[in-house]
CSV table of N, CA, C and O in Angstrom, one decimal:
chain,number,residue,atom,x,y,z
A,1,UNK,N,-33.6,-10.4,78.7
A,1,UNK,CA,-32.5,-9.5,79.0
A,1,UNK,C,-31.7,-9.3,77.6
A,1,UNK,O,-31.4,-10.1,76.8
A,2,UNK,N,-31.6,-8.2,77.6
A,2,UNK,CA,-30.8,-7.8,76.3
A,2,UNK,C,-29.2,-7.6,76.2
A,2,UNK,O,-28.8,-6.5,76.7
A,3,UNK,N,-28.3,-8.4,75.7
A,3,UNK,CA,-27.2,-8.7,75.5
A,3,UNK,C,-26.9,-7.7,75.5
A,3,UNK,O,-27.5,-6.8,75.0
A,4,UNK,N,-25.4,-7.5,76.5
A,4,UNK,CA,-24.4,-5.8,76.6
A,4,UNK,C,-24.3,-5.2,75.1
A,4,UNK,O,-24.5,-4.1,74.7
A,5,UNK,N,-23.7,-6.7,74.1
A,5,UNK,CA,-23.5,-6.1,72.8
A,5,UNK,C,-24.3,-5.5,72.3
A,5,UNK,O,-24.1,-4.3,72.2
A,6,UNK,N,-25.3,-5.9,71.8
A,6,UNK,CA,-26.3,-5.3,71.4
A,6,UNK,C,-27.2,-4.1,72.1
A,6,UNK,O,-27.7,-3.4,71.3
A,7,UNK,N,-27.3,-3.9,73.1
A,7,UNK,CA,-27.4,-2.9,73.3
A,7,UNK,C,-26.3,-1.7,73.4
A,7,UNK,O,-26.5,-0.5,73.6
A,8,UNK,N,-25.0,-2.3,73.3
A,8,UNK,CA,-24.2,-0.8,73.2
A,8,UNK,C,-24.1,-0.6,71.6
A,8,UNK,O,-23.4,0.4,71.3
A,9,UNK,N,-24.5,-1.1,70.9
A,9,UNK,CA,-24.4,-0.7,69.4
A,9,UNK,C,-25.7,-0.3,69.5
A,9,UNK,O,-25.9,0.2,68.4
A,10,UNK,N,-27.1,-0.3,70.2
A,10,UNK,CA,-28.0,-0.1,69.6
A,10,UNK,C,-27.9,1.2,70.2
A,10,UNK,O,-28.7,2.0,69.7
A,11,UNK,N,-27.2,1.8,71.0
A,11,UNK,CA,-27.5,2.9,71.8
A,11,UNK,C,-26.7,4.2,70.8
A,11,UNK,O,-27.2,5.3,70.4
A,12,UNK,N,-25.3,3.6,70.7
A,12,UNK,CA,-24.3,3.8,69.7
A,12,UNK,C,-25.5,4.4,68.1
A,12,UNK,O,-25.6,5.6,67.7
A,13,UNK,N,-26.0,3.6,67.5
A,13,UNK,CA,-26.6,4.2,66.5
A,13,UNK,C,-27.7,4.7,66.9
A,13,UNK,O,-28.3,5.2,65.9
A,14,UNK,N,-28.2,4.9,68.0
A,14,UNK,CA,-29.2,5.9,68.2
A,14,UNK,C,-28.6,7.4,68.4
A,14,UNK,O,-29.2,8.4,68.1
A,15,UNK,N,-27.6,7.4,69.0
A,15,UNK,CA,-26.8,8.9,69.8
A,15,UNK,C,-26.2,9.4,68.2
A,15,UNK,O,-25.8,10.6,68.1
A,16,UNK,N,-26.1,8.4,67.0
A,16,UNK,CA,-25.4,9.2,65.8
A,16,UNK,C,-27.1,10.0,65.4
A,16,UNK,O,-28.2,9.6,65.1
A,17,UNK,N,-26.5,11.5,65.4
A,17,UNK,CA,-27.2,12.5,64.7
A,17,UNK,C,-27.6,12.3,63.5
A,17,UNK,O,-26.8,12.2,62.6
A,18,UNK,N,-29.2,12.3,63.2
A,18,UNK,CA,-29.8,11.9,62.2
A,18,UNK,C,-29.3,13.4,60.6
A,18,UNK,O,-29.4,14.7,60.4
A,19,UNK,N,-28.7,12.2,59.8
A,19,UNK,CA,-28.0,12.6,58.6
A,19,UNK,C,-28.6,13.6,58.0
A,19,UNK,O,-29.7,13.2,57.7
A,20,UNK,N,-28.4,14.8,57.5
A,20,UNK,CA,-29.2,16.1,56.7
A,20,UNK,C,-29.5,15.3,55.1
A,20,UNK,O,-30.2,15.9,54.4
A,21,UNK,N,-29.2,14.4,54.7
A,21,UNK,CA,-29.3,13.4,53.5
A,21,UNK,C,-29.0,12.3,53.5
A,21,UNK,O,-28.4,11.8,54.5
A,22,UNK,N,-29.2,11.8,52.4
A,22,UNK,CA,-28.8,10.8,52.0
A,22,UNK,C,-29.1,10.6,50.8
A,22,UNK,O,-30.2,10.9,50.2
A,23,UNK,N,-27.6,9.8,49.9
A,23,UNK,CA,-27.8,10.4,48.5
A,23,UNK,C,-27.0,9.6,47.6
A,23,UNK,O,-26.1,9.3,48.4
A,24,UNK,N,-26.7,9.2,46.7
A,24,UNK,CA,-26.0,8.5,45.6
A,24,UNK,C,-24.8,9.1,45.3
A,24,UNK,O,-24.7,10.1,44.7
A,25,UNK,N,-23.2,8.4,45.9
A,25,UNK,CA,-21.8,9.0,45.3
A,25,UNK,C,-21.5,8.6,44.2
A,25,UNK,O,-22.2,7.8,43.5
A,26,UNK,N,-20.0,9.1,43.8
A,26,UNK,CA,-19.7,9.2,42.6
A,26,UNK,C,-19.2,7.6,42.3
A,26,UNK,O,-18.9,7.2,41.2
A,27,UNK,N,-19.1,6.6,43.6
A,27,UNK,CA,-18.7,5.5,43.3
A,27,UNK,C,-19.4,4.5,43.5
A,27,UNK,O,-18.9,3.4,43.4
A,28,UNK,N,-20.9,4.7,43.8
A,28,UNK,CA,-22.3,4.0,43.6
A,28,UNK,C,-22.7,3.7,44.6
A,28,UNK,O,-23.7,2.9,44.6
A,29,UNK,N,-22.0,4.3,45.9
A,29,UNK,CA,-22.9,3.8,47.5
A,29,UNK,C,-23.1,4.7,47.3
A,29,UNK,O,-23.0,5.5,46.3
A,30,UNK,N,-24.0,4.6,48.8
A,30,UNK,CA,-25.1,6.3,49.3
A,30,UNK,C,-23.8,6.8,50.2
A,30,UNK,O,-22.8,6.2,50.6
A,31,UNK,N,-24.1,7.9,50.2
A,31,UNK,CA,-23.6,9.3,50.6
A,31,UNK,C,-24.6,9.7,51.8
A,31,UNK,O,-25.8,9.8,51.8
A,32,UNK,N,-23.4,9.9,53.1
A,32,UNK,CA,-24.2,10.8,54.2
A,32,UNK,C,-23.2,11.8,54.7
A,32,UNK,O,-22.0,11.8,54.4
A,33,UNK,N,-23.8,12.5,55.5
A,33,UNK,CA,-23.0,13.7,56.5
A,33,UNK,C,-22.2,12.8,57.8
A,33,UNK,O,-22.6,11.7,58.1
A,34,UNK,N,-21.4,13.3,58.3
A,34,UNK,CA,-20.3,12.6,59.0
A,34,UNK,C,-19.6,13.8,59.7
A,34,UNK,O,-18.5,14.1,59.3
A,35,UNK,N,-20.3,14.6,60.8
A,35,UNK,CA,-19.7,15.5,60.7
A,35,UNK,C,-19.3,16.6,59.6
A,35,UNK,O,-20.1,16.9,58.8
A,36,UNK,N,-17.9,17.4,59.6
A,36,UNK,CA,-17.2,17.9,58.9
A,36,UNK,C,-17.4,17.3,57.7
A,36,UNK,O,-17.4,17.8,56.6
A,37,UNK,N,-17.3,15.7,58.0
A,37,UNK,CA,-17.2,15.2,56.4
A,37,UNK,C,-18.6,14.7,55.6
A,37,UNK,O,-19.7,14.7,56.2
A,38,UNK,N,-18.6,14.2,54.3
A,38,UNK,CA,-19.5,13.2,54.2
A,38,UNK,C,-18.9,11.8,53.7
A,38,UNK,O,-17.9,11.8,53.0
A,39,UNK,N,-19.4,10.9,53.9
A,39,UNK,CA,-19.3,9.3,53.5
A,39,UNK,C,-20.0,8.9,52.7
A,39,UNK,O,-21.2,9.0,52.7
A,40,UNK,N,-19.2,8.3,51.8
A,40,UNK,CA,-20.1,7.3,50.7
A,40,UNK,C,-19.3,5.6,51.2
A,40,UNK,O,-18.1,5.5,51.5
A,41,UNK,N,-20.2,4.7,51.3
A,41,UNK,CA,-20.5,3.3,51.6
A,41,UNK,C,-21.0,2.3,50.7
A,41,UNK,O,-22.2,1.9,50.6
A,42,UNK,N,-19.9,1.8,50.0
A,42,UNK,CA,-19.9,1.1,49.4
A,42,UNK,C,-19.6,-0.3,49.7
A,42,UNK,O,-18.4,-0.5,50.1
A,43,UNK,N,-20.6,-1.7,49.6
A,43,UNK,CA,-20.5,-2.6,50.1
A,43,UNK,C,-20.7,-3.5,49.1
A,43,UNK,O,-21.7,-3.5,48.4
A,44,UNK,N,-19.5,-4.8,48.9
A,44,UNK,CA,-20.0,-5.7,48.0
A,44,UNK,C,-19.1,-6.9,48.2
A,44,UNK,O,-17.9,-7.0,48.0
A,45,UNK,N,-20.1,-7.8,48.7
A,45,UNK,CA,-20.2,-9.0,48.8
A,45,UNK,C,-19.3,-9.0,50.1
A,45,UNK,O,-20.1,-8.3,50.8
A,46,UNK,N,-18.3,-9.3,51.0
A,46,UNK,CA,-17.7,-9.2,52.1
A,46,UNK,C,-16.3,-8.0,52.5
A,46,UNK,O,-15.5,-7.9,53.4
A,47,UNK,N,-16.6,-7.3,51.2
A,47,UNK,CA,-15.8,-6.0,51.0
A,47,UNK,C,-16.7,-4.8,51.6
A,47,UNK,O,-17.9,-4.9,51.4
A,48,UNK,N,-16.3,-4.1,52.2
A,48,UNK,CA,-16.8,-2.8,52.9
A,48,UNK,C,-15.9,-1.4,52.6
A,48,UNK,O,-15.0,-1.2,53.4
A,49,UNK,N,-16.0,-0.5,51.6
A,49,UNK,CA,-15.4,0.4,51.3
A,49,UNK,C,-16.2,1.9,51.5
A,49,UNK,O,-17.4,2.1,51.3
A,50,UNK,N,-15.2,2.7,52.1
A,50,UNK,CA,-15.9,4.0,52.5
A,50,UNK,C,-14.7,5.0,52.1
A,50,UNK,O,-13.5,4.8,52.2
A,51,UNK,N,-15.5,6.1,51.6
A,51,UNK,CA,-14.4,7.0,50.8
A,51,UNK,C,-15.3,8.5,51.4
A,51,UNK,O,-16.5,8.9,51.3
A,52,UNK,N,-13.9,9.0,52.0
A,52,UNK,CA,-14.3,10.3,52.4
A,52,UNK,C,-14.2,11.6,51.9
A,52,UNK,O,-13.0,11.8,51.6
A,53,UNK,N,-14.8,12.4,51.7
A,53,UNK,CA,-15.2,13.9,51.4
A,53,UNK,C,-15.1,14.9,51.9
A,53,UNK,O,-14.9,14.7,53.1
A,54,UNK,N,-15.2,16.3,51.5
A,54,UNK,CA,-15.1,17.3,52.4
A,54,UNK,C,-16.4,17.8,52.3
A,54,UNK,O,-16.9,17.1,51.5
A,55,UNK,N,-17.1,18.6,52.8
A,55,UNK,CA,-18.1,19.2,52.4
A,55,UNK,C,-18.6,20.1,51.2
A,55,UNK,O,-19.6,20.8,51.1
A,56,UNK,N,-17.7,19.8,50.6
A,56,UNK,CA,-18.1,20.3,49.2
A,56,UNK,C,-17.6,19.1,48.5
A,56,UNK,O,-16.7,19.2,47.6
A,57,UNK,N,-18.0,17.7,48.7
A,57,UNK,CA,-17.5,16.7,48.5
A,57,UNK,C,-16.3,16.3,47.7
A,57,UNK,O,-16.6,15.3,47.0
A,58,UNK,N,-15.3,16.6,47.6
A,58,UNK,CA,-14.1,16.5,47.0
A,58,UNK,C,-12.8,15.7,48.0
A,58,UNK,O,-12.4,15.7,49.2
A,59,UNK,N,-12.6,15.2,47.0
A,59,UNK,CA,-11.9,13.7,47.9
A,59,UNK,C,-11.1,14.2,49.2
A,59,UNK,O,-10.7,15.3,49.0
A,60,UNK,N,-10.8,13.9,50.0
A,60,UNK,CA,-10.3,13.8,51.3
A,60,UNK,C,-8.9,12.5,51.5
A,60,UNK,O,-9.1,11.3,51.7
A,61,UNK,N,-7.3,13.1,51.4
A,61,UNK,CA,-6.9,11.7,51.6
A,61,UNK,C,-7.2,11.0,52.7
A,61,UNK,O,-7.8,11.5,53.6
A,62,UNK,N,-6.9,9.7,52.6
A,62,UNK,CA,-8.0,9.0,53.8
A,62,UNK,C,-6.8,8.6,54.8
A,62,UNK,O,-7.1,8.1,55.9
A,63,UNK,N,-5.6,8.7,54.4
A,63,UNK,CA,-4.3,8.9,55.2
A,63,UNK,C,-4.0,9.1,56.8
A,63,UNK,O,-3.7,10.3,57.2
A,64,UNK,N,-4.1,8.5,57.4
A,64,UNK,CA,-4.1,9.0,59.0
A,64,UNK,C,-5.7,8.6,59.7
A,64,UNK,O,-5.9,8.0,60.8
A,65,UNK,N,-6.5,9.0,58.8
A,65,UNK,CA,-7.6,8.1,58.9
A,65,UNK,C,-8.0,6.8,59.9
A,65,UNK,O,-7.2,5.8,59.6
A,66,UNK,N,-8.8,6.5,60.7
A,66,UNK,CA,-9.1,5.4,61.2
A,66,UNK,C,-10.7,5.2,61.5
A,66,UNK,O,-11.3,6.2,61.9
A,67,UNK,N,-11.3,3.9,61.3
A,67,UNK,CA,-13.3,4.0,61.1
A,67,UNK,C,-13.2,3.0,61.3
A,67,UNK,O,-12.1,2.3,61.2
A,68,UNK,N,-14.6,2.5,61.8
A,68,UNK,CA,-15.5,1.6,61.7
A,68,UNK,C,-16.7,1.7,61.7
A,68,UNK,O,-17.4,2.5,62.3
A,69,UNK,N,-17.2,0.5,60.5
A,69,UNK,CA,-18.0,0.3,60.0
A,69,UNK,C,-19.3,-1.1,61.2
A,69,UNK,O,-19.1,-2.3,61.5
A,70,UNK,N,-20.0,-0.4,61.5
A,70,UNK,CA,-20.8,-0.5,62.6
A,70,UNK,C,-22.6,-1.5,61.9
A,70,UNK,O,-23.7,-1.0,62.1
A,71,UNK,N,-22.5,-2.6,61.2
A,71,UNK,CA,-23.6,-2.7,60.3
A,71,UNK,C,-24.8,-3.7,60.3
A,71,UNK,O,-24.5,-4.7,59.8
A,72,UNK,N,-25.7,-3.7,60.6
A,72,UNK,CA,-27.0,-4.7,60.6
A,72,UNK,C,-26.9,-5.8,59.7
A,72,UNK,O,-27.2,-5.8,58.5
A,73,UNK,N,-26.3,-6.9,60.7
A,73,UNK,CA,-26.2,-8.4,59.4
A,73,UNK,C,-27.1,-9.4,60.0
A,73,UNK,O,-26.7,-10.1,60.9
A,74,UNK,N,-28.5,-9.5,59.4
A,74,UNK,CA,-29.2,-10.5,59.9
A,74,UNK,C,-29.9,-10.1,61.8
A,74,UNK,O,-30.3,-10.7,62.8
A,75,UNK,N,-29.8,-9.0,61.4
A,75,UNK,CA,-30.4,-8.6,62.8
A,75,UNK,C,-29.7,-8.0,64.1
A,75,UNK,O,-30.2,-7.4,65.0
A,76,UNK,N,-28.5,-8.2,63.8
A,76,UNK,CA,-26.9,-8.1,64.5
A,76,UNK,C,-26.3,-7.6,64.2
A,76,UNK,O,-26.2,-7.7,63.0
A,77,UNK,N,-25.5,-6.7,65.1
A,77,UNK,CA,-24.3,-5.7,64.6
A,77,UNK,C,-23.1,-6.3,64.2
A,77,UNK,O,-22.6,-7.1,64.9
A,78,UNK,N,-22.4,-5.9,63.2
A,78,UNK,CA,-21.4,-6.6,62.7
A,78,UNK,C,-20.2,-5.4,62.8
A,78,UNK,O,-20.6,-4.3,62.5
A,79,UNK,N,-19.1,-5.5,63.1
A,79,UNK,CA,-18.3,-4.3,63.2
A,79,UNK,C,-17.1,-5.0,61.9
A,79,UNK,O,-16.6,-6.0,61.6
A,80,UNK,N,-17.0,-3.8,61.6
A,80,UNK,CA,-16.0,-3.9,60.3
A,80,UNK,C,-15.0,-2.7,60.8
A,80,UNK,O,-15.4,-1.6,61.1
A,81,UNK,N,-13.6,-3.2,60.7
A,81,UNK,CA,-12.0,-2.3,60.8
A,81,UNK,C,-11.8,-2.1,59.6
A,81,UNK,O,-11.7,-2.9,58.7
A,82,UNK,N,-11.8,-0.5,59.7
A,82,UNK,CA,-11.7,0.2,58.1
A,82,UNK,C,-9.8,0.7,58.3
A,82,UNK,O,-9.2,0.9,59.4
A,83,UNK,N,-9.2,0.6,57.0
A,83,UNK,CA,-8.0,1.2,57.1
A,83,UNK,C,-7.9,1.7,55.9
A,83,UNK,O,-8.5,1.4,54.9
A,84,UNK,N,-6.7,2.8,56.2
A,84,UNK,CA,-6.6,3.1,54.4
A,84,UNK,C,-6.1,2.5,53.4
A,84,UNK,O,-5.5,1.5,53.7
A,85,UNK,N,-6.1,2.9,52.5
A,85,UNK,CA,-6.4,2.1,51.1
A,85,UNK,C,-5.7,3.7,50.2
A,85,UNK,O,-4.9,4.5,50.6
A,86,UNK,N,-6.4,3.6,48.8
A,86,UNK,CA,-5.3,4.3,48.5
A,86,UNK,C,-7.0,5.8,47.8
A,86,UNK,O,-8.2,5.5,47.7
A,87,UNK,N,-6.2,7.1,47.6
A,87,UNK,CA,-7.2,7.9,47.5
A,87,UNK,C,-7.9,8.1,48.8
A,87,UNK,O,-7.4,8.0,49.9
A,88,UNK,N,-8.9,8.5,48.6
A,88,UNK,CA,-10.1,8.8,49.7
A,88,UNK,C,-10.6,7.7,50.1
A,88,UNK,O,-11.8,7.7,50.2
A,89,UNK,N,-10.4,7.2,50.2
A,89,UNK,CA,-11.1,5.4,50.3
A,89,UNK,C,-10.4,4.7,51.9
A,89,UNK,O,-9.2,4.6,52.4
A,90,UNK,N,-11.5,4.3,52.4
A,90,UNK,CA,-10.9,3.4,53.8
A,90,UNK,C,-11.2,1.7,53.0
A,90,UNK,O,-11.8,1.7,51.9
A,91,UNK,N,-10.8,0.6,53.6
A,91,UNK,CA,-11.4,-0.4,53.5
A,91,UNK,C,-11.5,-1.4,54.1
A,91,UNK,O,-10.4,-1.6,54.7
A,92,UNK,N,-12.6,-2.8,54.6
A,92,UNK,CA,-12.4,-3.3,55.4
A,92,UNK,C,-12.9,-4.7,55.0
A,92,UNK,O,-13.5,-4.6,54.0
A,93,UNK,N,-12.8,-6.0,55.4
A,93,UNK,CA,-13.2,-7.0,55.2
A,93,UNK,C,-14.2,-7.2,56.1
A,93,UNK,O,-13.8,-7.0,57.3
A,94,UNK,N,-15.6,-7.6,56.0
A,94,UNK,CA,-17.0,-8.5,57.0
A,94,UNK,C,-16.4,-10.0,56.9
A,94,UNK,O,-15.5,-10.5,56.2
A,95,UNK,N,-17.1,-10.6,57.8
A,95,UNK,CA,-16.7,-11.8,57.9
A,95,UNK,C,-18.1,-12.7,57.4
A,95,UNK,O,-18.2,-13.9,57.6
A,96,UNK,N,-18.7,-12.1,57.1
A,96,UNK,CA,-20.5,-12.8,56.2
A,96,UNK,C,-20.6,-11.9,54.9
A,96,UNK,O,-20.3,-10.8,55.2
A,97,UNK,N,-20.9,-12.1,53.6
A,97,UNK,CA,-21.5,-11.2,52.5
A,97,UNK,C,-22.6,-10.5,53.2
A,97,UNK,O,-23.3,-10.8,54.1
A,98,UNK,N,-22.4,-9.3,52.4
A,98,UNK,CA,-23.4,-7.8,53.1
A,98,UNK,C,-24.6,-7.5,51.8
A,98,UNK,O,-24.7,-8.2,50.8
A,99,UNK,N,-25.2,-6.7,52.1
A,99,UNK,CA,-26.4,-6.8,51.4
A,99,UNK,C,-25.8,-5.4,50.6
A,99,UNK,O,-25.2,-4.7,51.4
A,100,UNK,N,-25.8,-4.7,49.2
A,100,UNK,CA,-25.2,-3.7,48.6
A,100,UNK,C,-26.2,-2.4,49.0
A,100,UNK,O,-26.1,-1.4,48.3
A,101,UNK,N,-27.1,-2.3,50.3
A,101,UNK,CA,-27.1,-1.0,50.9
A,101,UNK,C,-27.3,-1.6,52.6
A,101,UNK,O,-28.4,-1.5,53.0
A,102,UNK,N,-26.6,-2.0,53.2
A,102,UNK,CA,-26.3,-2.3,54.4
A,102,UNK,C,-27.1,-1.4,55.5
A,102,UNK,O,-27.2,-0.3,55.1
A,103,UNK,N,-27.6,-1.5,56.4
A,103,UNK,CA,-27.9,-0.7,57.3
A,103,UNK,C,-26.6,-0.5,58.4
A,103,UNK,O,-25.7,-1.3,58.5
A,104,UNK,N,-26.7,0.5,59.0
A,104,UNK,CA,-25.6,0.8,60.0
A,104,UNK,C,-25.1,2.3,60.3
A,104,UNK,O,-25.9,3.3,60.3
A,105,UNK,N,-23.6,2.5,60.6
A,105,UNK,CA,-23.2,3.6,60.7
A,105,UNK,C,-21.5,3.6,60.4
A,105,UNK,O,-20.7,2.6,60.2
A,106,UNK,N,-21.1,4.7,60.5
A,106,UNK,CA,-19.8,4.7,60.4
A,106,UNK,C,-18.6,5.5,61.1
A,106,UNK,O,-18.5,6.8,60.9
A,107,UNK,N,-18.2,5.2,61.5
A,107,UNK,CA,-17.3,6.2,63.0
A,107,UNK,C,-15.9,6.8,62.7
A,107,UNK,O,-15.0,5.9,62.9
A,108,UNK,N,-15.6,7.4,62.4
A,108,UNK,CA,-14.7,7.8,61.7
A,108,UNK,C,-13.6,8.7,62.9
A,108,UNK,O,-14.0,9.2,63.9
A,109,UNK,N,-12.5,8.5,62.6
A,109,UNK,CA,-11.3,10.0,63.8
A,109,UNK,C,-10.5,10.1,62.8
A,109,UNK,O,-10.0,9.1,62.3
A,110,UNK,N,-10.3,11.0,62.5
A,110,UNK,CA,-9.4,12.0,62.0
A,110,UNK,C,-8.2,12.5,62.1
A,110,UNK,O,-8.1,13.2,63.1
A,111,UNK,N,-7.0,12.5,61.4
A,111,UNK,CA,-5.7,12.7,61.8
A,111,UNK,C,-5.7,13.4,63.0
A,111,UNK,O,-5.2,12.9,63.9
A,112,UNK,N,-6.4,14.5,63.2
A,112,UNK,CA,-6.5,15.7,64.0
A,112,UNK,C,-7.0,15.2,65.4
A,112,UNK,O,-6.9,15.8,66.4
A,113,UNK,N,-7.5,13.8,65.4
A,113,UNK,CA,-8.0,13.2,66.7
A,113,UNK,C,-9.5,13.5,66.4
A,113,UNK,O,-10.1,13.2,67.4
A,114,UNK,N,-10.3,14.1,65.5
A,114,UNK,CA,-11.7,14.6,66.2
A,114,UNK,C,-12.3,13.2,65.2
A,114,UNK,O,-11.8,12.5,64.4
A,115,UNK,N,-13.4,13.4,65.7
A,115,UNK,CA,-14.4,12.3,65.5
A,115,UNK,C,-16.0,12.7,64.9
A,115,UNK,O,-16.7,13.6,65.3
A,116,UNK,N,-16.3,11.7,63.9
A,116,UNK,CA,-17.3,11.7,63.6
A,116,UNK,C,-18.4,10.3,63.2
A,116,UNK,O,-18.1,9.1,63.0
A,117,UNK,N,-19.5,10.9,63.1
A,117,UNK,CA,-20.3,9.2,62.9
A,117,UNK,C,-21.0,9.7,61.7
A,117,UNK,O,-21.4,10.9,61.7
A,118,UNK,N,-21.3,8.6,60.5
A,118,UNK,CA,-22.2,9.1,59.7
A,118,UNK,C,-23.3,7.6,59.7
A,118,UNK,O,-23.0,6.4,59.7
A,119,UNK,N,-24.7,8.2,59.8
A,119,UNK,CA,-25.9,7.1,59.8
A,119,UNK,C,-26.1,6.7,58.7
A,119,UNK,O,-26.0,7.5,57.8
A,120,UNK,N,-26.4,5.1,58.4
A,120,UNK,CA,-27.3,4.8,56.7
A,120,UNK,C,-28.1,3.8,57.2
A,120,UNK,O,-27.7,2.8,57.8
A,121,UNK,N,-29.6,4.2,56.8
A,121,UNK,CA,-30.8,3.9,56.9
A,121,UNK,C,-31.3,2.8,56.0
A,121,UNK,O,-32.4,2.4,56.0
């Protein structure tokens, strides 16, 4: 039998819409589509930092902002509470060191209330 958890995060990253890229940002995570927006994901050591863009990637304040970071630690979903930080940037503490390209996803709502998820492979 497959644990509730685990299967609502596994269903959770299957229903996020497979990303039009994936790509190297200006602050050394990978970059995906998120909706409206795109995400760069930067992870190091039990820091989890995500900095949002517009589609013509140009910083986005991250102000009003609220995410989670949704990520594969050892086989298991780990959820990380993103908050703002200062610039474009959310940020969140893991409670284990993360690997510097994480697998997972990232859930993002928007001042406006709307929502988006960005995938990383």
């Amino acid at each position: 039998m497959i644990p509730w958890r685990t299967a609502l995060i596994g269903s959770l990253l299957l229903a996020v819409p497979v990303c039009a890229h994936e790509a190297t940002g200006k602050n050394g995570g990978r970059m995906t589509d998120a909706g409206a927006y795109h995400v760069e994901l930067v992870a190091k050591d039990k820091t989890v930092d995500v900095y949002v863009l517009d589609g013509s990637e140009k910083p986005v304040p991250a102000a009003g902002f609220k995410a989670t970071a949704i990520l594969v630690v050892d086989g298991k979903p780990a959820r990380v509470a993103l908050t703002p930080a200062d610039g474009n940037r959310l940020t969140g503490q893991a409670q284990v060191p993360l690997s510097v390209t994480p697998k997972g996803a990232v859930q993002l709502t928007a001042p406006d209330g709307a929502t988006a998820s960005g995938k990383f492979n």
